[in-house]
mmCIF file of C-alpha atoms and ligand atoms in Angstrom:
data_model
loop_
_atom_site.group_PDB
_atom_site.id
_atom_site.type_symbol
_atom_site.label_atom_id
_atom_site.label_comp_id
_atom_site.label_asym_id
_atom_site.label_seq_id
_atom_site.Cartn_x
_atom_site.Cartn_y
_atom_site.Cartn_z
ATOM 1 C CA MET A 1041 67.393 48.230 -38.363
ATOM 2 C CA ILE A 1042 68.140 44.508 -38.414
ATOM 3 C CA LYS A 1043 65.526 42.617 -40.352
ATOM 4 C CA GLU A 1044 63.869 40.193 -38.021
ATOM 5 C CA ALA A 1045 62.827 36.807 -39.340
ATOM 6 C CA VAL A 1046 59.646 35.112 -38.042
ATOM 7 C CA ASN A 1047 60.920 33.311 -35.003
ATOM 8 C CA TYR A 1048 60.292 32.715 -31.259
ATOM 9 C CA GLN A 1049 60.946 36.383 -30.635
ATOM 10 C CA VAL A 1050 58.476 38.255 -32.872
ATOM 11 C CA PRO A 1051 54.988 37.346 -34.050
ATOM 12 C CA ASP A 1052 53.871 37.291 -37.659
ATOM 13 C CA LEU A 1053 52.024 40.228 -39.231
ATOM 14 C CA HIS A 1054 48.792 39.270 -37.573
ATOM 15 C CA GLY A 1055 50.392 38.905 -34.146
ATOM 16 C CA TYR A 1056 50.769 35.076 -33.983
ATOM 17 C CA TYR A 1057 53.459 33.284 -32.210
ATOM 18 C CA GLY A 1058 52.879 29.860 -33.803
ATOM 19 C CA GLU A 1059 49.182 29.238 -33.193
ATOM 20 C CA PHE A 1060 48.846 31.773 -30.308
ATOM 21 C CA GLY A 1061 48.203 35.463 -30.271
ATOM 22 C CA GLY A 1062 46.152 37.508 -32.721
ATOM 23 C CA ALA A 1063 43.644 40.222 -31.841
ATOM 24 C CA TYR A 1064 40.240 38.977 -30.790
ATOM 25 C CA ILE A 1065 38.409 42.199 -30.005
ATOM 26 C CA PRO A 1066 34.943 43.678 -30.223
ATOM 27 C CA GLU A 1067 34.130 45.831 -33.304
ATOM 28 C CA MET A 1068 34.080 48.893 -31.051
ATOM 29 C CA LEU A 1069 37.770 48.513 -30.268
ATOM 30 C CA GLN A 1070 38.881 47.894 -33.848
ATOM 31 C CA ARG A 1071 39.785 51.556 -34.474
ATOM 32 C CA ASN A 1072 42.002 51.960 -31.379
ATOM 33 C CA VAL A 1073 43.854 48.653 -31.842
ATOM 34 C CA THR A 1074 44.314 49.225 -35.578
ATOM 35 C CA GLU A 1075 45.786 52.702 -34.914
ATOM 36 C CA LEU A 1076 48.217 51.206 -32.419
ATOM 37 C CA LYS A 1077 49.116 48.281 -34.773
ATOM 38 C CA GLU A 1078 49.832 50.678 -37.652
ATOM 39 C CA GLN A 1079 51.913 53.146 -35.601
ATOM 40 C CA TYR A 1080 53.849 51.308 -32.851
ATOM 41 C CA LEU A 1081 56.783 50.006 -34.876
ATOM 42 C CA LYS A 1082 57.092 53.289 -36.794
ATOM 43 C CA ILE A 1083 57.059 55.391 -33.615
ATOM 44 C CA MET A 1084 59.430 53.127 -31.681
ATOM 45 C CA ALA A 1085 61.999 53.382 -34.518
ATOM 46 C CA GLU A 1086 61.967 57.224 -34.605
ATOM 47 C CA PRO A 1087 65.325 58.519 -33.399
ATOM 48 C CA SER A 1088 63.676 61.092 -31.082
ATOM 49 C CA PHE A 1089 61.686 58.290 -29.483
ATOM 50 C CA VAL A 1090 64.646 56.040 -28.994
ATOM 51 C CA GLN A 1091 66.645 58.938 -27.537
ATOM 52 C CA GLU A 1092 63.954 59.942 -25.043
ATOM 53 C CA PHE A 1093 63.234 56.348 -24.034
ATOM 54 C CA GLU A 1094 66.886 55.542 -23.432
ATOM 55 C CA LEU A 1095 67.493 58.732 -21.519
ATOM 56 C CA LEU A 1096 64.496 58.105 -19.189
ATOM 57 C CA LEU A 1097 65.622 54.511 -18.662
ATOM 58 C CA LYS A 1098 68.983 55.803 -17.658
ATOM 59 C CA ASP A 1099 68.198 58.863 -15.548
ATOM 60 C CA TYR A 1100 64.711 58.089 -14.217
ATOM 61 C CA VAL A 1101 64.618 54.275 -13.972
ATOM 62 C CA GLY A 1102 68.270 53.953 -13.090
ATOM 63 C CA ARG A 1103 69.438 51.644 -15.915
ATOM 64 C CA PRO A 1104 71.469 49.669 -16.711
ATOM 65 C CA THR A 1105 70.550 47.566 -13.708
ATOM 66 C CA PRO A 1106 73.530 45.599 -12.344
ATOM 67 C CA LEU A 1107 74.270 42.003 -13.146
ATOM 68 C CA PHE A 1108 75.500 40.591 -9.855
ATOM 69 C CA LYS A 1109 77.386 37.419 -9.268
ATOM 70 C CA ALA A 1110 75.805 35.736 -6.296
ATOM 71 C CA GLU A 1111 78.859 34.058 -4.812
ATOM 72 C CA ARG A 1112 77.220 32.336 -1.824
ATOM 73 C CA LEU A 1113 74.378 31.018 -3.824
ATOM 74 C CA SER A 1114 76.745 29.899 -6.598
ATOM 75 C CA ALA A 1115 78.868 27.947 -4.065
ATOM 76 C CA GLU A 1116 75.728 26.293 -2.611
ATOM 77 C CA PHE A 1117 74.459 25.011 -5.952
ATOM 78 C CA ASN A 1118 78.060 24.325 -7.274
ATOM 79 C CA THR A 1119 77.578 26.599 -10.336
ATOM 80 C CA ASN A 1120 77.775 30.253 -11.403
ATOM 81 C CA ILE A 1121 74.662 32.278 -10.653
ATOM 82 C CA TYR A 1122 74.135 35.886 -11.787
ATOM 83 C CA LEU A 1123 71.271 38.041 -10.695
ATOM 84 C CA LYS A 1124 69.774 40.657 -13.007
ATOM 85 C CA ARG A 1125 68.797 43.349 -10.566
ATOM 86 C CA GLU A 1126 65.417 44.648 -11.867
ATOM 87 C CA ASP A 1127 64.510 45.165 -8.194
ATOM 88 C CA LEU A 1128 66.742 48.218 -8.324
ATOM 89 C CA CYS A 1129 64.592 49.944 -10.923
ATOM 90 C CA HIS A 1130 62.656 53.040 -9.842
ATOM 91 C CA THR A 1131 59.338 51.782 -8.219
ATOM 92 C CA GLY A 1132 60.986 48.467 -7.428
ATOM 93 C CA ALA A 1133 60.407 46.228 -10.395
ATOM 94 C CA HIS A 1134 60.713 45.735 -14.090
ATOM 95 C CA LYS A 1135 57.158 47.048 -14.842
ATOM 96 C CA ILE A 1136 58.368 50.678 -15.251
ATOM 97 C CA ASN A 1137 60.387 49.737 -18.418
ATOM 98 C CA ASN A 1138 57.115 49.069 -20.209
ATOM 99 C CA THR A 1139 55.086 52.055 -18.754
ATOM 100 C CA ILE A 1140 57.799 54.498 -19.712
ATOM 101 C CA GLY A 1141 57.761 53.126 -23.316
ATOM 102 C CA GLN A 1142 54.001 53.259 -23.534
ATOM 103 C CA ILE A 1143 53.603 56.772 -22.120
ATOM 104 C CA LEU A 1144 56.055 58.087 -24.697
ATOM 105 C CA LEU A 1145 54.179 56.227 -27.472
ATOM 106 C CA ALA A 1146 50.819 57.528 -26.218
ATOM 107 C CA ILE A 1147 52.045 61.134 -26.332
ATOM 108 C CA ARG A 1148 53.249 60.700 -29.917
ATOM 109 C CA LEU A 1149 49.813 59.281 -30.772
ATOM 110 C CA GLY A 1150 48.317 62.538 -29.414
ATOM 111 C CA LYS A 1151 46.627 60.857 -26.505
ATOM 112 C CA THR A 1152 45.804 62.999 -23.395
ATOM 113 C CA ARG A 1153 44.240 60.416 -21.123
ATOM 114 C CA ILE A 1154 45.683 57.098 -19.814
ATOM 115 C CA ILE A 1155 43.765 54.119 -18.447
ATOM 116 C CA ALA A 1156 45.137 50.928 -16.924
ATOM 117 C CA GLU A 1157 43.927 47.959 -14.965
ATOM 118 C CA THR A 1158 45.751 46.516 -11.995
ATOM 119 C CA GLY A 1159 45.519 43.491 -9.670
ATOM 120 C CA ALA A 1160 47.981 43.804 -6.931
ATOM 121 C CA GLY A 1161 48.580 47.428 -7.778
ATOM 122 C CA GLN A 1162 52.178 47.156 -9.024
ATOM 123 C CA HIS A 1163 51.302 47.927 -12.688
ATOM 124 C CA GLY A 1164 48.917 50.643 -11.414
ATOM 125 C CA VAL A 1165 51.723 52.347 -9.504
ATOM 126 C CA ALA A 1166 54.128 52.091 -12.467
ATOM 127 C CA THR A 1167 51.477 53.671 -14.713
ATOM 128 C CA ALA A 1168 50.569 56.376 -12.171
ATOM 129 C CA THR A 1169 54.321 57.196 -11.885
ATOM 130 C CA VAL A 1170 54.862 57.868 -15.630
ATOM 131 C CA CYS A 1171 51.573 59.752 -15.873
ATOM 132 C CA ALA A 1172 52.824 62.058 -13.087
ATOM 133 C CA LEU A 1173 56.175 62.351 -14.803
ATOM 134 C CA LYS A 1174 54.487 63.533 -18.014
ATOM 135 C CA GLY A 1175 51.481 65.377 -16.455
ATOM 136 C CA ILE A 1176 48.799 63.188 -17.998
ATOM 137 C CA GLU A 1177 45.494 62.188 -16.570
ATOM 138 C CA CYS A 1178 45.516 58.649 -15.207
ATOM 139 C CA ILE A 1179 42.576 56.376 -14.354
ATOM 140 C CA VAL A 1180 43.336 52.987 -12.832
ATOM 141 C CA TYR A 1181 40.646 50.318 -12.679
ATOM 142 C CA MET A 1182 40.987 47.903 -9.755
ATOM 143 C CA GLY A 1183 38.732 45.219 -8.374
ATOM 144 C CA GLU A 1184 36.953 46.310 -5.214
ATOM 145 C CA LYS A 1185 38.328 43.278 -3.337
ATOM 146 C CA ASP A 1186 41.880 44.096 -4.469
ATOM 147 C CA ILE A 1187 41.455 47.718 -3.328
ATOM 148 C CA GLU A 1188 40.850 46.405 0.169
ATOM 149 C CA ARG A 1189 43.702 43.904 0.025
ATOM 150 C CA GLN A 1190 46.325 46.237 -1.457
ATOM 151 C CA ALA A 1191 45.722 49.495 0.472
ATOM 152 C CA PRO A 1192 49.405 50.681 0.375
ATOM 153 C CA ASN A 1193 49.504 50.532 -3.439
ATOM 154 C CA VAL A 1194 46.124 52.294 -3.657
ATOM 155 C CA ALA A 1195 47.543 55.130 -1.458
ATOM 156 C CA ARG A 1196 50.653 55.335 -3.683
ATOM 157 C CA MET A 1197 48.569 55.658 -6.903
ATOM 158 C CA GLN A 1198 46.449 58.357 -5.268
ATOM 159 C CA MET A 1199 49.510 60.203 -4.014
ATOM 160 C CA LEU A 1200 50.888 60.097 -7.576
ATOM 161 C CA GLY A 1201 47.709 61.781 -8.711
ATOM 162 C CA ALA A 1202 45.862 58.841 -10.337
ATOM 163 C CA LYS A 1203 42.184 58.198 -9.917
ATOM 164 C CA VAL A 1204 41.542 54.600 -8.673
ATOM 165 C CA VAL A 1205 38.154 53.348 -9.848
ATOM 166 C CA PRO A 1206 36.722 50.254 -8.179
ATOM 167 C CA ALA A 1207 35.440 47.426 -10.361
ATOM 168 C CA THR A 1208 32.407 46.073 -8.561
ATOM 169 C CA SER A 1209 31.166 43.296 -10.841
ATOM 170 C CA GLY A 1210 31.942 39.554 -10.851
ATOM 171 C CA SER A 1211 34.621 38.420 -8.415
ATOM 172 C CA LYS A 1212 35.731 42.101 -7.965
ATOM 173 C CA THR A 1213 39.331 41.297 -8.949
ATOM 174 C CA LEU A 1214 41.706 41.732 -11.886
ATOM 175 C CA LYS A 1215 39.545 40.063 -14.545
ATOM 176 C CA ASP A 1216 36.699 42.497 -13.684
ATOM 177 C CA ALA A 1217 39.045 45.538 -13.643
ATOM 178 C CA THR A 1218 40.198 44.535 -17.155
ATOM 179 C CA ASN A 1219 36.592 44.453 -18.360
ATOM 180 C CA GLU A 1220 35.994 47.937 -16.889
ATOM 181 C CA ALA A 1221 39.144 49.251 -18.615
ATOM 182 C CA ILE A 1222 38.075 47.860 -21.992
ATOM 183 C CA ARG A 1223 34.661 49.395 -21.539
ATOM 184 C CA ASP A 1224 36.278 52.796 -20.790
ATOM 185 C CA TRP A 1225 38.483 52.477 -23.884
ATOM 186 C CA ILE A 1226 35.426 51.774 -26.091
ATOM 187 C CA ASN A 1227 33.810 54.907 -24.764
ATOM 188 C CA HIS A 1228 36.924 57.049 -25.328
ATOM 189 C CA PRO A 1229 38.369 55.900 -28.594
ATOM 190 C CA ILE A 1230 40.017 59.214 -29.611
ATOM 191 C CA ASP A 1231 41.823 60.694 -26.618
ATOM 192 C CA THR A 1232 42.696 57.614 -24.529
ATOM 193 C CA HIS A 1233 45.577 55.076 -24.509
ATOM 194 C CA TYR A 1234 45.163 51.874 -22.538
ATOM 195 C CA ILE A 1235 48.529 50.844 -20.956
ATOM 196 C CA ILE A 1236 48.547 47.046 -20.524
ATOM 197 C CA GLY A 1237 51.127 45.805 -18.028
ATOM 198 C CA SER A 1238 52.244 42.462 -19.365
ATOM 199 C CA VAL A 1239 52.792 40.557 -22.638
ATOM 200 C CA VAL A 1240 49.106 39.870 -22.908
ATOM 201 C CA GLY A 1241 46.086 41.443 -24.709
ATOM 202 C CA PRO A 1242 45.433 41.827 -28.409
ATOM 203 C CA HIS A 1243 48.218 42.211 -31.000
ATOM 204 C CA PRO A 1244 50.299 44.489 -30.929
ATOM 205 C CA TYR A 1245 50.464 44.568 -27.102
ATOM 206 C CA PRO A 1246 52.437 41.366 -26.516
ATOM 207 C CA ASP A 1247 55.078 42.325 -29.056
ATOM 208 C CA MET A 1248 55.197 45.988 -27.968
ATOM 209 C CA VAL A 1249 55.521 45.123 -24.278
ATOM 210 C CA ALA A 1250 58.234 42.419 -25.071
ATOM 211 C CA LYS A 1251 60.169 44.982 -27.015
ATOM 212 C CA PHE A 1252 60.085 47.556 -24.218
ATOM 213 C CA GLN A 1253 61.176 44.928 -21.727
ATOM 214 C CA SER A 1254 63.853 43.476 -24.077
ATOM 215 C CA VAL A 1255 66.306 45.983 -22.646
ATOM 216 C CA ILE A 1256 66.766 43.480 -19.816
ATOM 217 C CA SER A 1257 68.373 40.801 -22.072
ATOM 218 C CA LYS A 1258 70.198 43.375 -24.168
ATOM 219 C CA GLU A 1259 72.013 44.509 -20.996
ATOM 220 C CA ILE A 1260 72.575 40.963 -19.778
ATOM 221 C CA ARG A 1261 74.435 40.138 -23.082
ATOM 222 C CA THR A 1262 76.810 43.075 -22.602
ATOM 223 C CA GLN A 1263 77.290 42.498 -18.926
ATOM 224 C CA LEU A 1264 77.922 38.745 -19.239
ATOM 225 C CA LYS A 1265 80.518 39.450 -21.999
ATOM 226 C CA GLU A 1266 82.404 41.718 -19.560
ATOM 227 C CA LYS A 1267 82.240 39.193 -16.739
ATOM 228 C CA THR A 1268 82.577 35.859 -18.430
ATOM 229 C CA ASN A 1269 83.939 36.691 -21.884
ATOM 230 C CA SER A 1270 80.819 35.147 -23.446
ATOM 231 C CA GLU A 1271 77.546 36.877 -24.069
ATOM 232 C CA LEU A 1272 75.522 33.635 -23.637
ATOM 233 C CA PRO A 1273 74.444 32.024 -20.340
ATOM 234 C CA SER A 1274 73.690 28.340 -20.233
ATOM 235 C CA HIS A 1275 70.320 29.068 -18.454
ATOM 236 C CA ILE A 1276 68.090 32.086 -18.109
ATOM 237 C CA ILE A 1277 65.409 31.773 -15.403
ATOM 238 C CA ALA A 1278 62.408 33.944 -14.840
ATOM 239 C CA CYS A 1279 59.053 33.801 -13.140
ATOM 240 C CA VAL A 1280 55.951 34.020 -15.340
ATOM 241 C CA GLY A 1281 52.711 35.679 -14.478
ATOM 242 C CA GLY A 1282 51.546 37.164 -17.769
ATOM 243 C CA GLY A 1283 55.210 36.884 -18.772
ATOM 244 C CA SER A 1284 56.675 40.363 -19.233
ATOM 245 C CA ASN A 1285 59.875 40.119 -17.058
ATOM 246 C CA ALA A 1286 60.476 36.699 -18.586
ATOM 247 C CA ALA A 1287 59.931 37.985 -22.136
ATOM 248 C CA GLY A 1288 62.416 40.762 -21.471
ATOM 249 C CA ALA A 1289 64.986 38.433 -19.916
ATOM 250 C CA TYR A 1290 64.625 35.842 -22.698
ATOM 251 C CA TYR A 1291 64.195 38.156 -25.691
ATOM 252 C CA HIS A 1292 67.801 38.338 -27.052
ATOM 253 C CA PHE A 1293 68.467 34.687 -26.219
ATOM 254 C CA LEU A 1294 65.363 33.153 -27.824
ATOM 255 C CA ASN A 1295 67.128 32.415 -31.124
ATOM 256 C CA GLU A 1296 70.306 31.145 -29.443
ATOM 257 C CA PRO A 1297 69.717 27.369 -29.246
ATOM 258 C CA THR A 1298 72.383 26.767 -26.607
ATOM 259 C CA VAL A 1299 70.666 28.976 -24.029
ATOM 260 C CA GLN A 1300 68.164 27.014 -21.974
ATOM 261 C CA ILE A 1301 65.012 29.116 -21.390
ATOM 262 C CA VAL A 1302 63.513 28.296 -17.979
ATOM 263 C CA ALA A 1303 60.037 29.609 -17.116
ATOM 264 C CA VAL A 1304 58.703 29.275 -13.576
ATOM 265 C CA GLU A 1305 54.968 29.296 -12.921
ATOM 266 C CA ALA A 1306 53.124 29.565 -9.604
ATOM 267 C CA ALA A 1307 51.855 26.155 -8.496
ATOM 268 C CA GLY A 1308 50.026 27.729 -5.501
ATOM 269 C CA LYS A 1309 49.166 24.914 -3.029
ATOM 270 C CA GLY A 1310 50.201 22.298 -5.609
ATOM 271 C CA VAL A 1311 49.677 22.050 -9.370
ATOM 272 C CA TYR A 1312 46.711 19.675 -9.068
ATOM 273 C CA SER A 1313 45.320 21.047 -5.738
ATOM 274 C CA GLY A 1314 42.646 23.129 -7.353
ATOM 275 C CA MET A 1315 44.458 26.199 -5.978
ATOM 276 C CA SER A 1316 47.190 26.874 -8.573
ATOM 277 C CA ALA A 1317 48.176 29.274 -11.327
ATOM 278 C CA ALA A 1318 50.360 26.883 -13.343
ATOM 279 C CA THR A 1319 48.787 27.851 -16.623
ATOM 280 C CA THR A 1320 50.824 25.674 -19.004
ATOM 281 C CA GLN A 1321 50.263 22.554 -16.864
ATOM 282 C CA LEU A 1322 46.502 23.106 -16.388
ATOM 283 C CA GLY A 1323 45.500 25.297 -19.325
ATOM 284 C CA LYS A 1324 43.866 24.678 -22.698
ATOM 285 C CA GLN A 1325 43.756 26.829 -25.743
ATOM 286 C CA GLY A 1326 41.314 29.609 -25.304
ATOM 287 C CA ILE A 1327 40.808 33.320 -25.754
ATOM 288 C CA LEU A 1328 41.288 35.813 -22.897
ATOM 289 C CA HIS A 1329 41.731 39.551 -22.981
ATOM 290 C CA GLY A 1330 41.930 39.685 -26.753
ATOM 291 C CA SER A 1331 44.373 36.950 -27.648
ATOM 292 C CA LYS A 1332 44.479 33.203 -28.157
ATOM 293 C CA SER A 1333 46.640 31.550 -25.689
ATOM 294 C CA LEU A 1334 46.731 28.785 -23.013
ATOM 295 C CA LEU A 1335 44.130 29.458 -20.352
ATOM 296 C CA MET A 1336 42.885 27.781 -17.129
ATOM 297 C CA GLN A 1337 39.264 26.971 -17.900
ATOM 298 C CA THR A 1338 36.538 24.489 -17.144
ATOM 299 C CA ASP A 1339 35.346 21.907 -19.743
ATOM 300 C CA ASP A 1340 32.711 24.330 -20.861
ATOM 301 C CA GLY A 1341 35.190 27.231 -21.212
ATOM 302 C CA GLN A 1342 34.635 29.213 -18.009
ATOM 303 C CA VAL A 1343 37.749 30.877 -16.756
ATOM 304 C CA VAL A 1344 39.024 29.165 -13.585
ATOM 305 C CA GLU A 1345 40.007 31.458 -10.661
ATOM 306 C CA PRO A 1346 43.788 30.981 -10.188
ATOM 307 C CA HIS A 1347 45.538 30.995 -6.901
ATOM 308 C CA SER A 1348 49.022 32.061 -5.956
ATOM 309 C CA ILE A 1349 50.492 33.552 -2.781
ATOM 310 C CA SER A 1350 51.952 36.235 -4.998
ATOM 311 C CA ALA A 1351 49.385 38.594 -6.556
ATOM 312 C CA GLY A 1352 51.578 39.213 -9.613
ATOM 313 C CA LEU A 1353 51.455 35.526 -10.655
ATOM 314 C CA ASP A 1354 47.736 35.075 -9.818
ATOM 315 C CA TYR A 1355 46.551 35.111 -13.434
ATOM 316 C CA PRO A 1356 44.668 32.404 -15.291
ATOM 317 C CA GLY A 1357 46.439 32.931 -18.604
ATOM 318 C CA ILE A 1358 49.927 33.455 -20.096
ATOM 319 C CA GLY A 1359 51.182 35.614 -22.907
ATOM 320 C CA PRO A 1360 51.092 34.078 -26.447
ATOM 321 C CA MET A 1361 54.881 34.177 -26.777
ATOM 322 C CA HIS A 1362 55.134 31.916 -23.773
ATOM 323 C CA ALA A 1363 52.305 29.576 -24.873
ATOM 324 C CA ASN A 1364 54.378 29.080 -28.038
ATOM 325 C CA LEU A 1365 57.641 28.499 -26.096
ATOM 326 C CA TYR A 1366 55.844 25.849 -24.151
ATOM 327 C CA THR A 1367 54.128 23.947 -27.001
ATOM 328 C CA SER A 1368 57.165 24.174 -29.265
ATOM 329 C CA GLY A 1369 59.424 22.834 -26.535
ATOM 330 C CA ARG A 1370 61.766 25.826 -26.797
ATOM 331 C CA GLY A 1371 60.996 26.814 -23.174
ATOM 332 C CA HIS A 1372 61.439 24.520 -20.151
ATOM 333 C CA PHE A 1373 58.439 25.100 -17.905
ATOM 334 C CA VAL A 1374 58.615 24.248 -14.232
ATOM 335 C CA SER A 1375 56.643 25.423 -11.268
ATOM 336 C CA ALA A 1376 57.134 26.361 -7.544
ATOM 337 C CA THR A 1377 54.493 26.190 -4.834
ATOM 338 C CA ASP A 1378 53.581 28.965 -2.377
ATOM 339 C CA GLU A 1379 55.612 27.266 0.357
ATOM 340 C CA GLU A 1380 58.706 26.774 -1.936
ATOM 341 C CA ALA A 1381 58.561 30.411 -2.940
ATOM 342 C CA LEU A 1382 58.390 31.571 0.666
ATOM 343 C CA GLU A 1383 61.345 29.384 1.624
ATOM 344 C CA ALA A 1384 63.346 30.706 -1.382
ATOM 345 C CA ALA A 1385 62.587 34.297 -0.397
ATOM 346 C CA PHE A 1386 63.885 33.774 3.068
ATOM 347 C CA HIS A 1387 66.889 31.878 1.737
ATOM 348 C CA LEU A 1388 67.901 34.581 -0.781
ATOM 349 C CA SER A 1389 67.552 37.189 1.870
ATOM 350 C CA LYS A 1390 69.890 35.419 4.293
ATOM 351 C CA THR A 1391 72.390 34.255 1.648
ATOM 352 C CA GLU A 1392 72.784 37.353 -0.518
ATOM 353 C CA GLY A 1393 71.252 40.169 1.526
ATOM 354 C CA ILE A 1394 68.521 40.731 -1.030
ATOM 355 C CA ILE A 1395 64.820 40.525 -0.139
ATOM 356 C CA PRO A 1396 62.986 39.567 -3.357
ATOM 357 C CA ALA A 1397 59.353 40.072 -4.365
ATOM 358 C CA LEU A 1398 57.219 36.954 -3.776
ATOM 359 C CA GLU A 1399 56.789 36.628 -7.589
ATOM 360 C CA THR A 1400 60.597 36.651 -8.035
ATOM 361 C CA ALA A 1401 61.055 34.127 -5.254
ATOM 362 C CA HIS A 1402 59.451 31.460 -7.470
ATOM 363 C CA ALA A 1403 62.314 31.722 -9.957
ATOM 364 C CA PHE A 1404 64.813 31.041 -7.139
ATOM 365 C CA ALA A 1405 62.813 28.123 -5.778
ATOM 366 C CA VAL A 1406 63.651 25.907 -8.766
ATOM 367 C CA LEU A 1407 67.512 26.273 -8.669
ATOM 368 C CA GLY A 1408 67.794 22.901 -6.971
ATOM 369 C CA LYS A 1409 65.676 21.161 -9.596
ATOM 370 C CA LEU A 1410 67.806 21.932 -12.690
ATOM 371 C CA ASN A 1411 70.906 19.679 -12.393
ATOM 372 C CA LEU A 1412 73.304 22.687 -12.617
ATOM 373 C CA THR A 1413 77.013 22.030 -13.122
ATOM 374 C CA PRO A 1414 80.226 24.013 -12.335
ATOM 375 C CA SER A 1415 80.556 24.954 -16.030
ATOM 376 C CA ASP A 1416 77.102 26.495 -16.204
ATOM 377 C CA THR A 1417 76.382 30.244 -16.299
ATOM 378 C CA VAL A 1418 72.933 30.815 -14.847
ATOM 379 C CA VAL A 1419 71.154 34.109 -14.987
ATOM 380 C CA VAL A 1420 68.085 34.677 -12.794
ATOM 381 C CA CYS A 1421 65.813 37.677 -13.476
ATOM 382 C CA LEU A 1422 65.367 39.289 -10.095
ATOM 383 C CA SER A 1423 62.154 40.992 -11.254
ATOM 384 C CA GLY A 1424 61.352 43.048 -8.081
ATOM 385 C CA ARG A 1425 61.971 43.813 -4.512
ATOM 386 C CA GLY A 1426 60.106 42.416 -1.527
ATOM 387 C CA ASP A 1427 59.050 45.526 0.398
ATOM 388 C CA LYS A 1428 55.492 45.140 -0.892
ATOM 389 C CA ASP A 1429 55.377 41.573 0.484
ATOM 390 C CA LEU A 1430 56.620 42.268 3.993
ATOM 391 C CA ALA A 1431 53.192 41.604 5.548
ATOM 392 C CA THR A 1432 53.161 38.139 4.050
ATOM 393 C CA TYR A 1433 56.739 37.428 5.025
ATOM 394 C CA MET A 1434 56.071 38.614 8.610
ATOM 395 C CA LYS A 1435 53.100 36.221 8.906
ATOM 396 C CA THR A 1436 55.485 33.388 7.957
ATOM 397 C CA ILE A 1437 58.028 34.480 10.569
ATOM 398 C CA GLN A 1438 55.367 34.586 13.230
ATOM 399 C CA THR A 1439 54.005 31.053 12.341
ATOM 400 C CA ASP A 1440 57.549 29.665 12.408
ATOM 401 C CA LEU A 1441 58.252 31.026 15.893
HETATM 402 C C1 PLP B 515 53.959 41.981 -11.836
HETATM 403 C C2 PLP B 515 55.224 41.259 -11.407
HETATM 404 C C3 PLP B 515 55.567 39.991 -11.997
HETATM 405 C C4 PLP B 515 54.607 39.196 -12.941
HETATM 406 O O1 PLP B 515 54.398 39.894 -14.198
HETATM 407 P P1 PLP B 515 55.149 39.422 -15.502
HETATM 408 O O2 PLP B 515 54.413 40.120 -16.557
HETATM 409 O O3 PLP B 515 54.951 37.888 -15.606
HETATM 410 O O4 PLP B 515 56.556 39.787 -15.393
HETATM 411 C C5 PLP B 515 56.744 39.418 -11.636
HETATM 412 N N1 PLP B 515 57.565 40.025 -10.709
HETATM 413 C C6 PLP B 515 57.271 41.231 -10.197
HETATM 414 C C7 PLP B 515 58.227 41.834 -9.171
HETATM 415 C C8 PLP B 515 56.112 41.840 -10.522
HETATM 416 O O5 PLP B 515 55.762 43.063 -9.922
#
């Protein structure tokens, strides 16, 4: 094991990245979170764990995912653009890297019951998938409104054997589903593991999820070396909802000062339109879902409902690692509107023959804003495929006709 210094990559012992992170949890959750905190690094370092995790990533998820040189896009922007194809993972996005890691961890902690929360249903599907793989009971909390809006993913989870439980309080969306999941965990402290889907939540979740996703940048380094003779790109670009695909894509470059870290948030109908999810631009320090981070809130601290055309970026917070990248200046934060993301999705489809997820399209929408040069090597994390977004894309085609 390489000893890791305190840096942009890993939090301190209490889970802080600079001033962000920590574990702000009710007394009733202390026991579960402490157990996890004391065990996660130990279990993740066990040779049998590493072996099983790597084998499943290879044979079940389909890793390593390709690093593809996008020739037509490169020519258009007069630079060198490589796509990290997380869209080719089993279930169609990067989320499965994390759920595989957490199910293996849960089994080693002796847990027999898995809970999760989901907004659009992507994390719910990735969780239901690994529970089916391991034959473990799976309960997914989902806002009643989201259950109506995301019917295909609800059907997928049910087909995979999960029980989807509606959250009927508040706005009946992700925030309320999270509250229900936390309530469940408090009531089942012994046998249940809560699989969180992004680099959010109380310590150790942000660090644990970032480590499971860090396989993305580990592979990029090896693949870039083969293709360009250097392991380091000039830019690495990813969209940020909670920030897990970004954390994975950045991880092994965070302490390489020559690599520009580019984070793309969802600006919705415009950063200052009142319908946006650009957390770093609009947020202030606050506590959400167990950690201190940047958070969209009113002057008296009420969480503001975010808006993005992509359900996966429609989140009022951001993981503590990213809040630290923003305030320290290590990360370059930009945003793309709903309209720019739609346009980028159609453009990538026609230019490279790859239909991206709407979340992912935000990362492509900023290529023209970065002053790229012919000597640059740009890696874009292609976090997921667009099948789930076809209804939205079709609406756009119809309005354009
Ligand atoms: C969920 C999702 C995201 C956003 O989540 P992060 O934790 O920020 O990565 C991005 N892209 C795709 C394809 C997703 O499914």
